[in-house]
């Protein structure tokens, strides 16, 4: 089961990356997030952290490879560090998917709040954050674009 979850988390990150411009595959984002959710669902926080990190590497390594043209090989530290935020999000998602019986209806709201909190933290820490890779940035042509008028990506 662990290898399958690891593959799902990594594939989810790759699908999320593929949904970003310049491609026009915005519809891959929900699939990538669904794979990530399936990988962490019902697990322990520690496992969620690990799967979240695999998801992050699958997403951030190809997304941020361009930074290597400016700094050389140390660019790898950027996705490695930024991946910690998505790993924390994975841990939080694992915890909220284990809410007991009467609280189970709150799982979608709690999962959404965990994701937003993770993106907010990544966009602020350290030194003002590094918000590259927010989900909203990968949806320039999708049907959810009109929602940006309500509050924008931030």
mmCIF file of C-alpha atoms in Angstrom:
data_model
loop_
_atom_site.group_PDB
_atom_site.id
_atom_site.type_symbol
_atom_site.label_atom_id
_atom_site.label_comp_id
_atom_site.label_asym_id
_atom_site.label_seq_id
_atom_site.Cartn_x
_atom_site.Cartn_y
_atom_site.Cartn_z
ATOM 1 C CA UNK A 1 0.000 0.000 0.000
ATOM 2 C CA UNK A 2 2.859 2.382 0.816
ATOM 3 C CA UNK A 3 4.458 2.194 -2.676
ATOM 4 C CA UNK A 4 1.065 2.814 -4.278
ATOM 5 C CA UNK A 5 0.483 5.877 -2.097
ATOM 6 C CA UNK A 6 3.986 7.138 -2.869
ATOM 7 C CA UNK A 7 3.394 6.744 -6.602
ATOM 8 C CA UNK A 8 0.002 8.458 -6.309
ATOM 9 C CA UNK A 9 1.501 11.414 -4.429
ATOM 10 C CA UNK A 10 4.356 11.838 -6.899
ATOM 11 C CA UNK A 11 2.058 11.424 -9.911
ATOM 12 C CA UNK A 12 -0.317 13.954 -8.383
ATOM 13 C CA UNK A 13 2.508 16.489 -8.204
ATOM 14 C CA UNK A 14 3.487 15.814 -11.807
ATOM 15 C CA UNK A 15 -0.108 16.213 -12.975
ATOM 16 C CA UNK A 16 -0.401 19.489 -11.080
ATOM 17 C CA UNK A 17 2.786 20.688 -12.768
ATOM 18 C CA UNK A 18 1.413 19.673 -16.175
ATOM 19 C CA UNK A 19 -1.692 21.778 -15.524
ATOM 20 C CA UNK A 20 0.349 24.985 -15.360
ATOM 21 C CA UNK A 21 1.088 27.268 -18.303
ATOM 22 C CA UNK A 22 2.376 27.282 -20.956
ATOM 23 C CA UNK A 23 0.299 24.160 -21.452
ATOM 24 C CA UNK A 24 -3.469 24.354 -21.629
ATOM 25 C CA UNK A 25 -4.174 21.333 -19.476
ATOM 26 C CA UNK A 26 -5.802 23.172 -16.548
ATOM 27 C CA UNK A 27 -8.108 20.191 -15.997
ATOM 28 C CA UNK A 28 -5.156 18.085 -14.788
ATOM 29 C CA UNK A 29 -4.992 20.124 -11.567
ATOM 30 C CA UNK A 30 -8.087 18.533 -9.977
ATOM 31 C CA UNK A 31 -6.801 15.090 -10.987
ATOM 32 C CA UNK A 32 -3.412 15.767 -9.433
ATOM 33 C CA UNK A 33 -4.993 17.047 -6.232
ATOM 34 C CA UNK A 34 -7.298 14.017 -6.126
ATOM 35 C CA UNK A 35 -4.302 11.673 -6.349
ATOM 36 C CA UNK A 36 -2.591 13.594 -3.571
ATOM 37 C CA UNK A 37 -5.737 13.456 -1.431
ATOM 38 C CA UNK A 38 -6.016 9.719 -2.032
ATOM 39 C CA UNK A 39 -2.387 9.246 -0.982
ATOM 40 C CA UNK A 40 -2.804 11.007 2.370
ATOM 41 C CA UNK A 41 -6.397 10.022 3.123
ATOM 42 C CA UNK A 42 -6.799 8.306 6.453
ATOM 43 C CA UNK A 43 -3.076 8.150 7.123
ATOM 44 C CA UNK A 44 -1.094 9.393 10.064
ATOM 45 C CA UNK A 45 0.415 12.865 10.095
ATOM 46 C CA UNK A 46 3.936 11.526 9.624
ATOM 47 C CA UNK A 47 2.924 9.570 6.536
ATOM 48 C CA UNK A 48 1.007 12.594 5.241
ATOM 49 C CA UNK A 49 4.167 14.657 5.662
ATOM 50 C CA UNK A 50 6.161 12.170 3.590
ATOM 51 C CA UNK A 51 3.552 11.879 0.861
ATOM 52 C CA UNK A 52 3.185 15.645 0.862
ATOM 53 C CA UNK A 53 6.916 15.968 0.289
ATOM 54 C CA UNK A 54 6.803 13.510 -2.614
ATOM 55 C CA UNK A 55 3.866 15.451 -4.065
ATOM 56 C CA UNK A 56 5.835 18.672 -3.642
ATOM 57 C CA UNK A 57 8.925 17.316 -5.375
ATOM 58 C CA UNK A 58 6.843 15.984 -8.259
ATOM 59 C CA UNK A 59 5.326 19.442 -8.623
ATOM 60 C CA UNK A 60 8.084 21.875 -7.675
ATOM 61 C CA UNK A 61 11.164 20.267 -9.253
ATOM 62 C CA UNK A 62 9.888 20.620 -12.828
ATOM 63 C CA UNK A 63 8.132 23.918 -12.036
ATOM 64 C CA UNK A 64 11.249 25.621 -10.688
ATOM 65 C CA UNK A 65 13.948 24.087 -12.893
ATOM 66 C CA UNK A 66 14.279 27.426 -14.696
ATOM 67 C CA UNK A 67 15.847 28.991 -11.584
ATOM 68 C CA UNK A 68 18.947 26.875 -12.232
ATOM 69 C CA UNK A 69 19.857 29.088 -15.180
ATOM 70 C CA UNK A 70 20.424 31.925 -12.692
ATOM 71 C CA UNK A 71 22.123 30.174 -9.764
ATOM 72 C CA UNK A 72 23.329 26.805 -11.059
ATOM 73 C CA UNK A 73 22.845 23.584 -9.082
ATOM 74 C CA UNK A 74 21.875 25.331 -5.786
ATOM 75 C CA UNK A 75 18.435 25.841 -7.326
ATOM 76 C CA UNK A 76 17.621 22.407 -5.905
ATOM 77 C CA UNK A 77 17.489 23.940 -2.425
ATOM 78 C CA UNK A 78 14.473 26.037 -3.426
ATOM 79 C CA UNK A 79 12.070 23.171 -4.235
ATOM 80 C CA UNK A 80 13.544 21.143 -1.363
ATOM 81 C CA UNK A 81 12.740 23.936 1.090
ATOM 82 C CA UNK A 82 9.411 24.923 -0.462
ATOM 83 C CA UNK A 83 8.427 21.261 -0.450
ATOM 84 C CA UNK A 84 8.408 21.358 3.342
ATOM 85 C CA UNK A 85 5.342 23.598 3.237
ATOM 86 C CA UNK A 86 3.441 21.139 1.051
ATOM 87 C CA UNK A 87 4.657 18.347 3.315
ATOM 88 C CA UNK A 88 3.088 20.169 6.282
ATOM 89 C CA UNK A 89 -0.088 20.512 4.247
ATOM 90 C CA UNK A 90 0.007 16.762 3.582
ATOM 91 C CA UNK A 91 0.324 16.100 7.318
ATOM 92 C CA UNK A 92 -2.629 18.388 8.025
ATOM 93 C CA UNK A 93 -4.730 16.712 5.329
ATOM 94 C CA UNK A 94 -3.946 13.290 6.764
ATOM 95 C CA UNK A 95 -5.087 14.460 10.196
ATOM 96 C CA UNK A 96 -8.335 16.044 9.032
ATOM 97 C CA UNK A 97 -9.301 12.992 6.985
ATOM 98 C CA UNK A 98 -9.251 10.998 10.213
ATOM 99 C CA UNK A 99 -11.882 13.119 11.944
ATOM 100 C CA UNK A 100 -14.243 10.887 13.928
ATOM 101 C CA UNK A 101 -17.869 10.057 13.025
ATOM 102 C CA UNK A 102 -19.837 13.179 13.900
ATOM 103 C CA UNK A 103 -17.079 15.474 12.642
ATOM 104 C CA UNK A 104 -16.628 13.601 9.346
ATOM 105 C CA UNK A 105 -18.935 15.997 7.441
ATOM 106 C CA UNK A 106 -16.401 18.746 8.189
ATOM 107 C CA UNK A 107 -13.586 16.967 6.340
ATOM 108 C CA UNK A 108 -14.013 18.859 3.019
ATOM 109 C CA UNK A 109 -14.061 22.232 4.782
ATOM 110 C CA UNK A 110 -11.124 21.312 7.008
ATOM 111 C CA UNK A 111 -9.157 19.968 4.037
ATOM 112 C CA UNK A 112 -9.782 23.178 2.089
ATOM 113 C CA UNK A 113 -8.731 25.243 5.082
ATOM 114 C CA UNK A 114 -5.556 23.170 5.459
ATOM 115 C CA UNK A 115 -4.679 23.728 1.803
ATOM 116 C CA UNK A 116 -5.322 27.478 1.981
ATOM 117 C CA UNK A 117 -3.296 27.730 5.203
ATOM 118 C CA UNK A 118 -0.407 25.872 3.557
ATOM 119 C CA UNK A 119 -0.433 28.160 0.530
ATOM 120 C CA UNK A 120 -0.720 31.227 2.775
ATOM 121 C CA UNK A 121 2.258 30.118 4.842
ATOM 122 C CA UNK A 122 4.310 29.365 1.730
ATOM 123 C CA UNK A 123 3.442 32.817 0.400
ATOM 124 C CA UNK A 124 4.691 34.559 3.549
ATOM 125 C CA UNK A 125 7.611 32.588 4.998
ATOM 126 C CA UNK A 126 10.526 33.290 4.868
ATOM 127 C CA UNK A 127 11.234 36.899 3.955
ATOM 128 C CA UNK A 128 7.840 37.524 2.379
ATOM 129 C CA UNK A 129 7.492 34.001 0.981
ATOM 130 C CA UNK A 130 7.716 32.376 -2.405
ATOM 131 C CA UNK A 131 4.189 31.935 -3.745
ATOM 132 C CA UNK A 132 5.151 30.410 -7.093
ATOM 133 C CA UNK A 133 3.002 27.445 -7.820
ATOM 134 C CA UNK A 134 -0.230 28.515 -6.214
ATOM 135 C CA UNK A 135 -3.082 26.538 -7.698
ATOM 136 C CA UNK A 136 -4.793 29.693 -8.936
ATOM 137 C CA UNK A 137 -1.735 30.576 -11.031
ATOM 138 C CA UNK A 138 -2.216 27.399 -13.035
ATOM 139 C CA UNK A 139 -5.802 28.114 -13.990
ATOM 140 C CA UNK A 140 -5.637 30.961 -16.540
ATOM 141 C CA UNK A 141 -8.209 29.389 -18.874
ATOM 142 C CA UNK A 142 -10.231 27.072 -16.658
ATOM 143 C CA UNK A 143 -13.870 27.466 -15.680
ATOM 144 C CA UNK A 144 -12.845 28.653 -12.199
ATOM 145 C CA UNK A 145 -11.146 31.753 -13.584
ATOM 146 C CA UNK A 146 -14.158 34.026 -12.892
ATOM 147 C CA UNK A 147 -13.731 33.280 -9.184
ATOM 148 C CA UNK A 148 -10.476 35.234 -9.274
ATOM 149 C CA UNK A 149 -12.544 38.405 -9.648
ATOM 150 C CA UNK A 150 -13.912 37.813 -6.161
ATOM 151 C CA UNK A 151 -10.588 37.915 -4.371
ATOM 152 C CA UNK A 152 -7.746 37.066 -6.681
ATOM 153 C CA UNK A 153 -5.163 34.357 -6.179
ATOM 154 C CA UNK A 154 -3.721 35.814 -2.942
#
